[in-house]
Short mmCIF file of C-alpha atoms and ligand atoms in Angstrom, two decimals:
data_model
loop_
_atom_site.label_atom_id
_atom_site.label_comp_id
_atom_site.label_asym_id
_atom_site.label_seq_id
_atom_site.Cartn_x
_atom_site.Cartn_y
_atom_site.Cartn_z
CA UNK Q 13 0.00 0.00 0.00
CA UNK Q 14 1.37 3.44 -0.89
CA UNK Q 15 0.26 4.84 2.48
CA UNK Q 16 1.33 8.38 3.30
CA UNK Q 17 0.34 8.91 6.86
CA UNK Q 18 -1.08 12.30 7.40
CA UNK Q 19 -0.15 14.15 4.22
CA UNK Q 20 -1.49 14.79 0.76
CA UNK Q 21 0.73 13.29 -1.89
CA UNK Q 22 0.46 13.61 -5.66
CA UNK Q 23 -0.45 9.96 -6.19
CA UNK Q 24 1.14 7.94 -8.94
CA UNK Q 25 -0.64 9.65 -11.79
CA UNK Q 26 0.37 13.31 -11.75
CA UNK Q 27 -2.23 16.05 -12.19
CA UNK Q 28 -5.58 14.45 -12.92
CA UNK Q 29 -7.86 15.39 -15.79
CA UNK Q 30 -11.15 17.16 -14.89
CA UNK Q 31 -13.84 14.70 -13.87
CA UNK Q 32 -11.25 12.18 -12.86
CA UNK Q 33 -10.78 12.81 -9.16
CA UNK Q 34 -12.52 10.49 -6.72
CA UNK Q 35 -12.19 10.99 -2.99
CA UNK Q 36 -13.28 8.35 -0.47
CA UNK Q 37 -13.72 9.48 3.13
CA UNK Q 38 -13.54 6.54 5.54
CA UNK Q 39 -10.80 3.95 5.01
CA UNK Q 40 -12.67 1.03 6.54
CA UNK Q 41 -14.33 -1.99 4.95
CA UNK Q 42 -16.69 -0.05 2.65
CA UNK Q 43 -14.05 2.50 1.67
CA UNK Q 44 -11.46 -0.14 0.80
CA UNK Q 45 -13.86 -2.37 -1.14
CA UNK Q 46 -15.10 0.64 -3.13
CA UNK Q 47 -11.53 1.64 -3.98
CA UNK Q 48 -10.71 -1.90 -5.08
CA UNK Q 49 -13.85 -2.06 -7.23
CA UNK Q 50 -13.03 1.26 -8.89
CA UNK Q 51 -9.53 0.13 -9.83
CA UNK Q 52 -10.63 -3.37 -10.86
CA UNK Q 53 -13.31 -1.87 -13.09
CA UNK Q 54 -10.73 0.25 -14.88
CA UNK Q 55 -10.88 3.65 -13.18
CA UNK Q 56 -7.56 5.29 -14.05
CA UNK Q 57 -8.08 8.75 -12.52
CA UNK Q 58 -6.81 10.06 -9.19
CA UNK Q 59 -8.09 8.29 -6.10
CA UNK Q 60 -7.66 9.69 -2.60
CA UNK Q 61 -8.44 7.68 0.55
CA UNK Q 62 -8.99 9.69 3.73
CA UNK Q 63 -9.16 7.83 7.02
CA UNK Q 64 -8.84 9.06 10.58
CA UNK Q 65 -7.37 5.81 11.90
CA UNK Q 66 -3.63 5.58 11.41
CA UNK Q 67 -3.25 1.94 10.36
CA UNK Q 68 -4.37 0.21 7.21
CA UNK Q 69 -8.01 -0.90 6.90
CA UNK Q 70 -8.89 -3.81 9.18
CA UNK Q 71 -11.75 -6.16 9.92
CA UNK Q 72 -13.99 -5.48 12.93
CA UNK Q 73 -15.96 -8.73 13.47
CA UNK Q 74 -12.98 -10.58 15.06
CA UNK Q 75 -12.54 -7.77 17.62
CA UNK Q 76 -15.39 -8.94 19.87
CA UNK Q 77 -14.70 -12.63 19.23
CA UNK Q 78 -11.29 -14.12 18.31
CA UNK Q 79 -9.27 -11.11 19.54
CA UNK Q 80 -10.78 -11.18 23.05
CA UNK Q 81 -10.24 -14.94 23.20
CA UNK Q 82 -6.58 -14.48 22.28
CA UNK Q 83 -6.94 -16.51 19.07
CA UNK Q 84 -6.02 -13.56 16.81
CA UNK Q 85 -3.92 -10.54 17.83
CA UNK Q 86 -5.76 -7.23 17.21
CA UNK Q 87 -2.92 -6.06 14.98
CA UNK Q 88 -3.38 -9.10 12.71
CA UNK Q 89 -6.89 -8.19 11.54
CA UNK Q 90 -5.94 -6.24 8.39
CA UNK Q 91 -8.47 -6.72 5.63
CA UNK Q 92 -7.24 -9.01 2.88
CA UNK Q 93 -6.62 -7.13 -0.37
CA UNK Q 94 -8.54 -8.14 -3.48
CA UNK Q 95 -6.21 -6.10 -5.68
CA UNK Q 96 -3.57 -3.43 -5.47
CA UNK Q 97 -5.14 0.00 -4.89
CA UNK Q 98 -3.18 2.81 -6.50
CA UNK Q 99 -4.26 5.79 -4.38
CA UNK Q 100 -3.07 8.66 -2.29
CA UNK Q 101 -3.66 7.41 1.25
CA UNK Q 102 -4.24 10.08 3.86
CA UNK Q 103 -4.37 7.95 6.98
CA UNK Q 104 -4.51 9.43 10.45
CA UNK Q 105 -6.33 12.36 8.82
CA UNK Q 106 -9.83 13.38 9.84
CA UNK Q 107 -12.26 15.00 7.39
CA UNK Q 108 -13.83 17.98 9.16
CA UNK Q 109 -16.08 19.49 6.53
CA UNK Q 110 -17.58 19.22 3.07
CA UNK Q 111 -18.12 22.14 0.69
CA UNK Q 112 -20.44 20.93 -2.05
CA UNK Q 113 -20.20 24.12 -4.11
CA UNK Q 114 -16.39 24.17 -4.13
CA UNK Q 115 -16.26 20.34 -4.28
CA UNK Q 116 -13.73 20.10 -1.51
CA UNK Q 117 -13.30 18.03 1.62
CA UNK Q 118 -11.82 19.97 4.53
CA UNK Q 119 -9.20 18.15 6.57
CA UNK Q 120 -7.95 18.50 10.11
CA UNK Q 121 -4.47 20.02 9.81
CA UNK Q 122 -4.03 19.55 6.07
CA UNK Q 123 -4.97 21.27 2.82
CA UNK Q 124 -8.47 20.84 1.39
CA UNK Q 125 -8.83 18.02 -1.10
CA UNK Q 126 -10.78 18.63 -4.32
CA UNK Q 127 -12.99 16.00 -5.88
CA UNK Q 128 -15.22 15.39 -8.86
CA UNK Q 129 -16.97 12.52 -7.10
CA UNK Q 130 -17.05 11.69 -3.42
CA UNK Q 131 -17.85 8.50 -1.54
CA UNK Q 132 -18.85 8.87 2.12
CA UNK Q 133 -17.98 5.72 4.08
CA UNK Q 134 -17.32 6.99 7.60
CA UNK Q 135 -19.19 4.26 9.48
CA UNK Q 136 -20.02 4.42 13.19
CA UNK Q 137 -18.34 4.85 16.53
CA UNK Q 138 -19.33 3.37 19.90
CA UNK Q 139 -21.88 5.32 21.88
CA UNK Q 140 -19.88 6.49 24.91
CA UNK Q 141 -21.09 6.14 28.50
CA UNK Q 142 -23.15 9.29 29.11
CA UNK Q 143 -21.20 10.55 32.13
CA UNK Q 144 -17.66 11.58 31.04
CA UNK Q 145 -16.27 11.08 34.57
CA UNK Q 146 -17.57 7.49 34.70
CA UNK Q 147 -16.41 6.85 31.13
CA UNK Q 148 -12.89 8.03 31.99
CA UNK Q 149 -12.44 5.54 34.87
CA UNK Q 150 -9.70 2.98 34.49
CA UNK Q 151 -11.50 -0.27 33.73
CA UNK Q 152 -14.23 1.15 31.49
CA UNK Q 153 -14.03 -0.03 27.87
CA UNK Q 154 -15.92 -0.18 24.60
CA UNK Q 155 -15.10 -2.23 21.50
CA UNK Q 156 -15.18 -0.60 18.09
CA UNK Q 157 -11.54 -0.23 17.04
CA UNK Q 158 -8.61 -2.63 17.09
CA UNK Q 159 -7.01 -0.48 19.82
CA UNK Q 160 -10.18 -0.85 21.93
CA UNK Q 161 -10.10 -4.63 21.53
CA UNK Q 162 -6.41 -4.84 22.27
CA UNK Q 163 -6.79 -2.82 25.49
CA UNK Q 164 -9.76 -4.87 26.69
CA UNK Q 165 -8.00 -8.13 25.87
CA UNK Q 166 -4.99 -7.04 27.95
CA UNK Q 167 -7.29 -6.27 30.89
CA UNK Q 168 -9.05 -9.62 30.56
CA UNK Q 169 -5.64 -11.31 30.53
CA UNK Q 170 -4.97 -9.70 33.92
CA UNK Q 171 -7.92 -11.65 35.37
CA UNK Q 172 -10.49 -9.13 36.59
CA UNK Q 173 -12.81 -10.10 39.44
CA UNK Q 174 -15.98 -9.34 37.52
CA UNK Q 175 -16.77 -7.91 34.10
CA UNK Q 176 -20.02 -5.99 33.73
CA UNK Q 177 -21.32 -5.60 30.19
CA UNK Q 178 -23.73 -2.71 29.63
CA UNK Q 179 -26.08 -3.69 26.82
CA UNK Q 180 -27.02 -7.12 25.45
CA UNK Q 181 -27.04 -6.41 21.73
CA UNK Q 182 -24.78 -8.44 19.46
CA UNK Q 183 -21.52 -6.79 20.51
CA UNK Q 184 -22.31 -6.94 24.25
CA UNK Q 185 -23.45 -10.56 24.01
CA UNK Q 186 -20.32 -11.58 22.07
CA UNK Q 187 -18.10 -9.89 24.66
CA UNK Q 188 -19.95 -11.65 27.48
CA UNK Q 189 -19.54 -14.93 25.63
CA UNK Q 190 -15.78 -14.41 25.22
CA UNK Q 191 -15.47 -13.57 28.93
CA UNK Q 192 -17.34 -16.71 29.98
CA UNK Q 193 -15.22 -18.80 27.62
CA UNK Q 194 -12.20 -17.38 29.43
CA UNK Q 195 -13.72 -18.41 32.76
CA UNK Q 196 -14.41 -14.86 33.96
CA UNK Q 197 -17.41 -13.83 36.05
CA UNK Q 198 -19.74 -11.70 33.93
CA UNK Q 199 -22.85 -9.67 34.63
CA UNK Q 200 -24.84 -8.43 31.62
CA UNK Q 201 -27.19 -5.51 32.16
CA UNK Q 202 -29.92 -4.94 29.59
CA UNK Q 203 -32.67 -2.33 29.66
CA UNK Q 204 -34.94 -4.38 27.35
CA UNK Q 205 -36.73 -7.61 28.23
CA UNK Q 206 -34.03 -9.93 26.81
CA UNK Q 207 -30.76 -9.93 24.84
CA UNK Q 208 -30.83 -9.24 21.07
CA UNK Q 209 -34.45 -8.04 21.18
CA UNK Q 210 -33.65 -4.93 19.13
CA UNK Q 211 -32.40 -7.07 16.25
CA UNK Q 212 -34.29 -10.37 16.53
CA UNK Q 213 -37.45 -9.61 18.56
CA UNK Q 214 -38.63 -11.03 21.86
CA UNK Q 215 -39.15 -14.68 20.89
CA UNK Q 216 -35.55 -15.29 19.89
CA UNK Q 217 -34.46 -12.87 22.61
CA UNK Q 218 -35.79 -15.32 25.23
CA UNK Q 219 -33.79 -18.12 23.63
CA UNK Q 220 -30.68 -15.93 23.72
CA UNK Q 221 -31.36 -15.21 27.41
CA UNK Q 222 -31.51 -18.95 28.16
CA UNK Q 223 -28.22 -19.42 26.31
CA UNK Q 224 -26.51 -16.73 28.36
CA UNK Q 225 -27.78 -18.04 31.69
CA UNK Q 226 -26.88 -21.62 30.77
CA UNK Q 227 -23.34 -20.39 30.08
CA UNK Q 228 -23.13 -18.89 33.55
CA UNK Q 229 -23.79 -15.23 32.73
CA UNK Q 230 -25.46 -13.24 35.51
CA UNK Q 231 -28.01 -11.73 33.09
CA UNK Q 232 -30.25 -8.96 34.36
CA UNK Q 233 -32.91 -7.58 32.03
CA UNK Q 234 -35.25 -4.64 32.52
CA UNK Q 235 -32.57 -2.72 34.41
CA UNK Q 236 -30.73 0.51 33.68
CA UNK Q 237 -27.38 1.68 34.93
CA UNK Q 238 -27.36 4.81 37.05
CA UNK Q 239 -23.61 5.32 37.49
CA UNK Q 240 -20.13 3.88 37.05
CA UNK Q 241 -18.26 4.64 40.27
CA UNK Q 242 -14.54 4.57 40.99
CA UNK Q 243 -12.09 4.79 43.88
CA UNK Q 244 -9.81 7.69 44.72
CA UNK Q 245 -7.22 6.41 42.23
CA UNK Q 246 -9.75 6.64 39.39
CA UNK Q 247 -10.27 2.88 39.05
CA UNK Q 248 -13.72 1.43 38.43
CA UNK Q 249 -15.11 -0.21 41.57
CA UNK Q 250 -18.92 -0.31 41.35
CA UNK Q 251 -21.81 -0.23 38.90
CA UNK Q 252 -24.90 1.36 40.44
CA UNK Q 253 -28.27 0.32 39.02
CA UNK Q 254 -31.42 2.43 38.86
CA UNK Q 255 -33.15 0.08 41.33
CA UNK Q 256 -30.48 0.94 43.91
CA UNK Q 257 -28.54 -2.31 43.63
CA UNK Q 258 -24.76 -2.03 43.42
CA UNK Q 259 -22.53 -4.51 41.60
CA UNK Q 260 -18.85 -4.70 42.50
CA UNK Q 261 -16.78 -4.83 39.32
CA UNK Q 262 -13.36 -3.82 38.10
CA UNK Q 263 -14.16 -3.95 34.36
CA UNK Q 264 -17.20 -2.52 32.59
CA UNK Q 265 -17.72 -2.76 28.85
CA UNK Q 266 -20.08 -0.17 27.41
CA UNK Q 267 -21.96 -1.78 24.51
CA UNK Q 268 -24.90 0.57 24.17
CA UNK Q 269 -25.00 0.87 20.40
CA UNK Q 270 -23.32 3.28 18.06
CA UNK Q 271 -23.34 6.83 16.73
CA UNK Q 272 -23.06 7.59 13.00
CA UNK Q 273 -19.93 9.52 12.00
CA UNK Q 274 -21.74 12.40 10.30
CA UNK Q 275 -20.62 15.46 12.27
CA UNK Q 276 -18.13 16.44 9.56
CA UNK Q 277 -21.08 16.83 7.16
CA UNK Q 278 -22.87 19.43 9.31
CA UNK Q 279 -23.90 22.42 7.21
CA UNK Q 280 -22.88 20.72 3.96
CA UNK Q 281 -26.44 20.65 2.64
CA UNK Q 282 -26.57 16.85 2.58
CA UNK Q 283 -29.39 14.88 4.20
CA UNK Q 284 -27.14 13.70 7.03
CA UNK Q 285 -28.18 13.30 10.65
CA UNK Q 286 -28.00 10.99 13.67
CA UNK Q 287 -29.56 8.13 11.69
CA UNK Q 288 -26.97 8.35 8.91
CA UNK Q 289 -26.65 9.81 5.43
CA UNK Q 290 -29.76 9.21 3.35
CA UNK Q 291 -29.25 7.99 -0.21
CA UNK Q 292 -31.16 6.37 -3.06
CA UNK Q 293 -31.02 2.68 -3.94
CA UNK Q 294 -28.14 3.51 -6.28
CA UNK Q 295 -26.12 4.88 -3.30
CA UNK Q 296 -26.34 8.56 -4.37
CA UNK Q 297 -26.73 10.87 -1.37
CA UNK Q 298 -29.83 12.97 -0.87
CA UNK Q 299 -29.45 16.65 -0.18
CA UNK Q 300 -31.27 18.17 2.74
CA UNK Q 301 -34.36 18.69 0.56
CA UNK Q 302 -34.48 15.01 -0.31
CA UNK Q 303 -33.24 15.65 -3.86
CA UNK Q 304 -30.66 13.17 -5.05
CA UNK Q 305 -27.16 14.50 -5.76
CA UNK Q 306 -25.22 13.49 -8.87
CA UNK Q 307 -21.71 12.98 -7.57
CA UNK Q 308 -21.92 12.27 -3.84
CA UNK Q 309 -22.26 8.60 -2.92
CA UNK Q 310 -22.65 6.78 0.40
CA UNK Q 311 -21.89 3.20 1.48
CA UNK Q 312 -21.59 1.05 4.59
CA UNK Q 313 -22.78 1.57 8.14
CA UNK Q 314 -23.20 5.33 7.71
CA UNK Q 315 -25.71 4.96 4.82
CA UNK Q 316 -29.52 4.95 5.04
CA UNK Q 317 -31.02 3.57 1.89
CA UNK Q 318 -34.45 2.50 0.65
CA UNK Q 319 -34.88 -1.23 0.20
CA UNK Q 320 -37.72 -2.22 -2.13
CA UNK Q 321 -38.28 -5.54 -0.29
CA UNK Q 322 -38.94 -3.61 2.92
CA UNK Q 323 -41.53 -1.11 1.76
CA UNK Q 324 -38.82 1.26 0.51
CA UNK Q 325 -38.11 2.22 4.12
CA UNK Q 326 -34.70 3.76 4.68
CA UNK Q 327 -32.62 1.00 6.27
CA UNK Q 328 -29.49 1.72 8.29
CA UNK Q 329 -27.61 -1.56 8.66
CA UNK Q 330 -24.53 -2.43 10.67
CA UNK Q 331 -23.66 -5.54 8.68
CA UNK Q 332 -20.30 -6.50 7.22
CA UNK Q 333 -21.86 -7.97 4.05
CA UNK Q 334 -23.96 -4.88 3.43
CA UNK Q 335 -20.89 -2.64 3.63
CA UNK Q 336 -19.18 -4.67 0.90
CA UNK Q 337 -22.17 -5.00 -1.42
CA UNK Q 338 -23.13 -1.35 -1.09
CA UNK Q 339 -19.54 -0.21 -1.67
CA UNK Q 340 -19.35 -2.29 -4.84
CA UNK Q 341 -22.65 -0.87 -6.10
CA UNK Q 342 -21.60 2.69 -5.28
CA UNK Q 343 -18.27 2.25 -7.07
CA UNK Q 344 -20.00 0.80 -10.12
CA UNK Q 345 -22.56 3.59 -10.27
CA UNK Q 346 -19.90 6.28 -9.88
CA UNK Q 347 -18.36 5.33 -13.18
CA UNK Q 348 -21.25 4.22 -15.38
CA UNK Q 349 -23.90 5.94 -17.49
CA UNK Q 350 -27.37 6.48 -16.03
CA UNK Q 351 -28.88 3.58 -17.98
CA UNK Q 352 -26.33 1.12 -16.55
CA UNK Q 353 -26.75 2.09 -12.91
CA UNK Q 354 -27.48 -0.76 -10.52
CA UNK Q 355 -29.78 -0.75 -7.50
CA UNK Q 356 -28.39 -1.99 -4.19
CA UNK Q 357 -30.78 -4.92 -3.77
CA UNK Q 358 -28.71 -7.21 -1.59
CA UNK Q 359 -30.89 -8.99 0.96
CA UNK Q 360 -29.43 -7.86 4.31
CA UNK Q 361 -27.47 -10.60 6.10
CA UNK Q 362 -25.28 -10.88 9.16
CA UNK Q 363 -23.77 -13.42 11.48
CA UNK Q 364 -22.67 -13.65 15.07
CA UNK Q 365 -20.89 -16.27 17.13
CA UNK Q 366 -21.70 -16.46 20.81
CA UNK Q 367 -21.99 -19.08 23.55
CA UNK Q 368 -20.88 -21.76 21.11
CA UNK Q 369 -23.71 -21.04 18.66
CA UNK Q 370 -23.38 -19.71 15.13
CA UNK Q 371 -26.25 -17.26 14.60
CA UNK Q 372 -27.00 -16.12 11.05
CA UNK Q 373 -29.69 -13.91 9.63
CA UNK Q 374 -31.05 -13.01 6.19
CA UNK Q 375 -33.63 -10.32 5.61
CA UNK Q 376 -34.76 -7.86 8.26
CA UNK Q 377 -36.17 -9.68 11.31
CA UNK Q 378 -37.55 -6.47 12.79
CA UNK Q 379 -39.66 -6.01 9.65
CA UNK Q 380 -42.13 -8.59 10.89
CA UNK Q 381 -45.30 -9.19 12.81
CA UNK Q 382 -44.92 -12.95 13.26
CA UNK Q 383 -42.21 -15.52 13.72
CA UNK Q 384 -42.25 -19.32 13.60
CA UNK Q 385 -39.66 -21.99 14.31
CA UNK Q 386 -39.89 -23.75 10.96
CA UNK Q 387 -37.08 -26.29 11.28
CA UNK Q 388 -35.12 -27.95 14.04
CA UNK Q 389 -35.37 -27.71 17.80
CA UNK Q 390 -35.06 -24.78 20.18
CA UNK Q 391 -34.07 -27.15 23.01
CA UNK Q 392 -31.11 -28.37 20.97
CA UNK Q 393 -30.34 -24.77 19.87
CA UNK Q 394 -30.30 -25.91 16.24
CA UNK Q 395 -33.19 -24.34 14.39
CA UNK Q 396 -34.46 -21.99 11.71
CA UNK Q 397 -36.86 -19.18 12.64
CA UNK Q 398 -38.79 -17.57 9.78
CA UNK Q 399 -40.24 -14.09 10.15
CA UNK Q 400 -43.30 -12.84 8.30
CA UNK Q 401 -45.00 -9.55 7.72
CA UNK Q 402 -48.57 -9.36 6.44
CA UNK Q 403 -48.44 -12.87 5.03
CA UNK Q 404 -45.06 -12.82 3.30
CA UNK Q 405 -41.67 -13.98 4.50
CA UNK Q 406 -39.30 -11.13 5.35
CA UNK Q 407 -36.42 -12.75 7.26
CA UNK Q 408 -34.95 -15.97 8.58
CA UNK Q 409 -32.57 -16.52 11.47
CA UNK Q 410 -30.63 -19.74 11.97
CA UNK Q 411 -29.00 -21.06 15.13
CA UNK Q 412 -26.36 -23.60 13.98
CA UNK Q 413 -28.36 -24.27 10.81
CA UNK Q 414 -26.64 -21.95 8.34
CA UNK Q 415 -26.89 -24.40 5.44
CA UNK Q 416 -30.55 -23.40 5.02
CA UNK Q 417 -29.88 -19.70 4.72
CA UNK Q 418 -29.67 -19.46 0.92
CA UNK Q 419 -32.97 -21.28 0.59
CA UNK Q 420 -34.70 -18.72 2.81
CA UNK Q 421 -32.92 -15.87 1.05
CA UNK Q 422 -34.58 -17.10 -2.15
CA UNK Q 423 -37.99 -17.13 -0.45
CA UNK Q 424 -37.47 -13.58 0.81
CA UNK Q 425 -36.45 -12.38 -2.66
CA UNK Q 426 -39.55 -13.98 -4.17
CA UNK Q 427 -41.83 -12.45 -1.48
CA UNK Q 428 -42.99 -16.01 -0.76
CA UNK Q 429 -45.98 -16.55 1.55
CA UNK Q 430 -45.64 -16.69 5.33
CA UNK Q 431 -45.97 -19.08 7.06
CA UNK Q 432 -43.88 -21.03 4.54
CA UNK Q 433 -46.07 -23.52 2.65
CA UNK Q 434 -43.46 -26.19 1.93
CA UNK Q 435 -43.09 -29.37 4.03
CA UNK Q 436 -39.80 -28.41 5.68
CA UNK Q 437 -37.15 -30.89 6.74
CA UNK Q 438 -37.35 -31.31 10.51
CA UNK Q 439 -40.45 -29.16 10.98
CA UNK Q 440 -41.33 -29.12 14.69
CA UNK Q 441 -44.63 -30.82 15.61
CA UNK Q 442 -45.83 -27.70 17.47
CA UNK Q 443 -45.10 -25.44 14.48
CA UNK Q 444 -47.22 -22.30 14.65
CA UNK Q 445 -46.51 -18.61 14.03
CA UNK Q 446 -46.55 -16.34 17.10
CA UNK Q 447 -46.12 -12.54 17.38
CA UNK Q 448 -42.47 -11.72 16.71
CA UNK Q 449 -42.38 -9.11 19.51
CA UNK Q 450 -40.10 -6.73 17.63
CA UNK Q 451 -39.60 -3.42 19.42
CA UNK Q 452 -42.06 -1.25 17.47
CA UNK Q 453 -43.94 -2.90 14.61
CA UNK Q 454 -46.20 0.17 14.38
CA UNK Q 455 -43.48 2.09 12.56
CA UNK Q 456 -43.40 -0.35 9.64
CA UNK Q 457 -44.53 1.27 6.42
CA UNK Q 458 -46.94 -0.35 4.00
CA UNK Q 459 -45.23 -0.07 0.63
CA UNK Q 460 -45.95 -2.23 -2.40
CA UNK Q 461 -44.92 -5.89 -2.27
CA UNK Q 462 -42.12 -6.53 -4.73
CA UNK Q 463 -39.86 -9.42 -5.67
CA UNK Q 464 -36.19 -9.33 -6.70
CA UNK Q 465 -35.30 -11.21 -9.89
CA UNK Q 466 -32.08 -11.86 -11.80
CA UNK Q 467 -28.74 -13.26 -10.75
CA UNK Q 468 -25.85 -11.13 -11.98
CA UNK Q 469 -25.58 -7.63 -10.50
CA UNK Q 470 -26.49 -6.12 -13.90
CA UNK Q 471 -29.66 -8.19 -14.13
CA UNK Q 472 -30.99 -7.86 -10.59
CA UNK Q 473 -34.17 -5.80 -10.65
CA UNK Q 474 -37.42 -5.38 -8.77
CA UNK Q 475 -40.83 -6.48 -10.07
CA UNK Q 476 -44.17 -5.57 -8.53
CA UNK Q 477 -46.04 -8.44 -6.86
CA UNK Q 478 -48.92 -6.41 -5.48
CA UNK Q 479 -49.51 -2.67 -5.09
CA UNK Q 480 -49.42 -0.91 -1.73
CA UNK Q 481 -52.50 -1.71 0.41
C1 FAD V 508 -16.84 -5.39 17.46
C2 FAD V 508 -17.61 -5.54 16.18
C3 FAD V 508 -18.05 -6.79 15.78
C4 FAD V 508 -18.77 -6.95 14.60
N1 FAD V 508 -19.20 -8.19 14.24
C5 FAD V 508 -19.94 -8.35 13.13
C6 FAD V 508 -20.43 -9.63 12.76
O1 FAD V 508 -20.17 -10.63 13.44
N2 FAD V 508 -21.19 -9.73 11.63
C7 FAD V 508 -21.49 -8.64 10.85
O2 FAD V 508 -22.20 -8.78 9.83
N3 FAD V 508 -21.02 -7.41 11.16
C8 FAD V 508 -20.27 -7.25 12.28
N4 FAD V 508 -19.80 -6.00 12.62
C9 FAD V 508 -20.15 -4.85 11.76
C10 FAD V 508 -19.14 -4.62 10.62
O3 FAD V 508 -17.83 -4.66 11.10
C11 FAD V 508 -19.46 -3.26 10.01
O4 FAD V 508 -20.72 -3.38 9.39
C12 FAD V 508 -18.41 -2.79 9.01
O5 FAD V 508 -17.17 -2.58 9.63
C13 FAD V 508 -18.88 -1.48 8.35
O6 FAD V 508 -17.89 -0.98 7.52
P1 FAD V 508 -17.80 0.59 7.18
O7 FAD V 508 -16.65 0.72 6.25
O8 FAD V 508 -19.12 1.10 6.79
O9 FAD V 508 -17.48 1.30 8.56
P2 FAD V 508 -16.17 1.21 9.46
O10 FAD V 508 -15.60 -0.16 9.43
O11 FAD V 508 -16.56 1.78 10.78
O12 FAD V 508 -15.14 2.21 8.74
C14 FAD V 508 -15.33 3.60 8.72
C15 FAD V 508 -13.98 4.29 8.83
O13 FAD V 508 -14.16 5.70 8.65
C16 FAD V 508 -13.39 6.38 9.61
N5 FAD V 508 -13.90 7.75 9.80
C17 FAD V 508 -14.99 8.12 10.52
N6 FAD V 508 -15.15 9.46 10.49
C18 FAD V 508 -14.14 9.94 9.72
C19 FAD V 508 -13.76 11.26 9.31
N7 FAD V 508 -14.47 12.34 9.66
N8 FAD V 508 -12.66 11.39 8.55
C20 FAD V 508 -11.94 10.31 8.17
N9 FAD V 508 -12.25 9.04 8.53
C21 FAD V 508 -13.34 8.86 9.29
C22 FAD V 508 -13.53 5.49 10.84
O14 FAD V 508 -12.57 5.77 11.83
C23 FAD V 508 -13.35 4.12 10.21
O15 FAD V 508 -12.01 3.80 10.08
C24 FAD V 508 -19.06 -5.81 13.79
C25 FAD V 508 -18.61 -4.55 14.19
C26 FAD V 508 -17.90 -4.40 15.38
C27 FAD V 508 -17.42 -3.03 15.80
#
């Protein structure tokens, strides 16, 4: 990699021709995959990568899993390269502003960078603990960056008395799982009724709760944390709950979700806010009026995009696979004529590994009103749960049954009926759909029902199944 930490270099191609300067802000998974796609597809203009982290792009999923277990060092998580990326790399350099009229990105401590086209791929950061004094205590961690994971791993190696995890979403649950696997005492505190409810709904949340308790986690749901308290030396000593209970702990991991990295876009005129940067299905950013821009693109965790399969609602996903697929679509659309633009129609998918179980998901489980265990056995923790909304299948989640995922992906793309009509392998005898207990089904929109057809990215298109009710 021709990395030039901190400074603008000329790149390998001299002064670029007009219309030939692409700048990517955010040198993470989406930024790197977009850059690779641009070069692989024959883009020969000037490419500038701006990233505020100083090292080369790395993979985040191992940080809450293999890194904490000591299986992979945090510094060995660099993303594999699909091809050489000839670019000017401005690493350790934060973008602080965007001037759409002048077509420049402002940088912290460096000259503005001009662009003809811009890709925004600045992702998320961990939501910090709300009290800065508590957050600053020695022993309080979060896990978003490789440095975070490395620091927490070192503290776990030292053998803390008790780890308290604030938040039982995927990251918090994976951290709790790693701690239990290391033989550490762990308390998980969750404001909702069960772990993973925000992503999978209450039915699977209860199963996740059983898994945690069976693994020895002291899981407390329906509680909120009042304060993180330290001793006179500034070391974490106690976690005070809103019900007055106090838990003695020397490590707390704050896993209370994430904030979109959009502050640098304030005042730019783009439709950017706390929920991300809104864009169309072709990854082009909306301006603040909701009008699509021509040359500003968005990809990855920071993007909010309409998905035809989900009533054209703007989805904001925090999925590894989505970051890659959206980056590839954005890169393609940056360089092609209007008639050859592709929609980003990837069915959302993610995975997690926790408490010895491989959890995988396709579709959007929260876009549902019902769920049914359609294959396997909850008791054995090997099953497929299908989610439906208004009589069509919208998602499937597997616990140690990943081989079925592609089949359900096909059903979701075809807007197949829910409950599924086929005689499934291993269908439980008490099969019946129940309410999926997702956090707020009332906010679901009622767009038209569509199906996705075609296989190659150029062919994939939406067809109408039935108009909006
Ligand atoms: C601990 C952890 C575990 C995960 N596990 C899974 C999993 O098991 N399965 C799954 O599907 N997904 C998982 N994910 C999610 C997955 O890693 C993300 O979806 C993916 O990293 C998103 O890529 P991105 O490029 O959009 O954002 P990021 O990877 O966050 O990259 C964005 C980059 O932009 C930089 N940046 C931000 N602001 C600026 C600025 N102003 N100027 C310059 N640079 C800036 C950031 O520092 C960062 O380097 C996990 C994430 C974490 C944190």
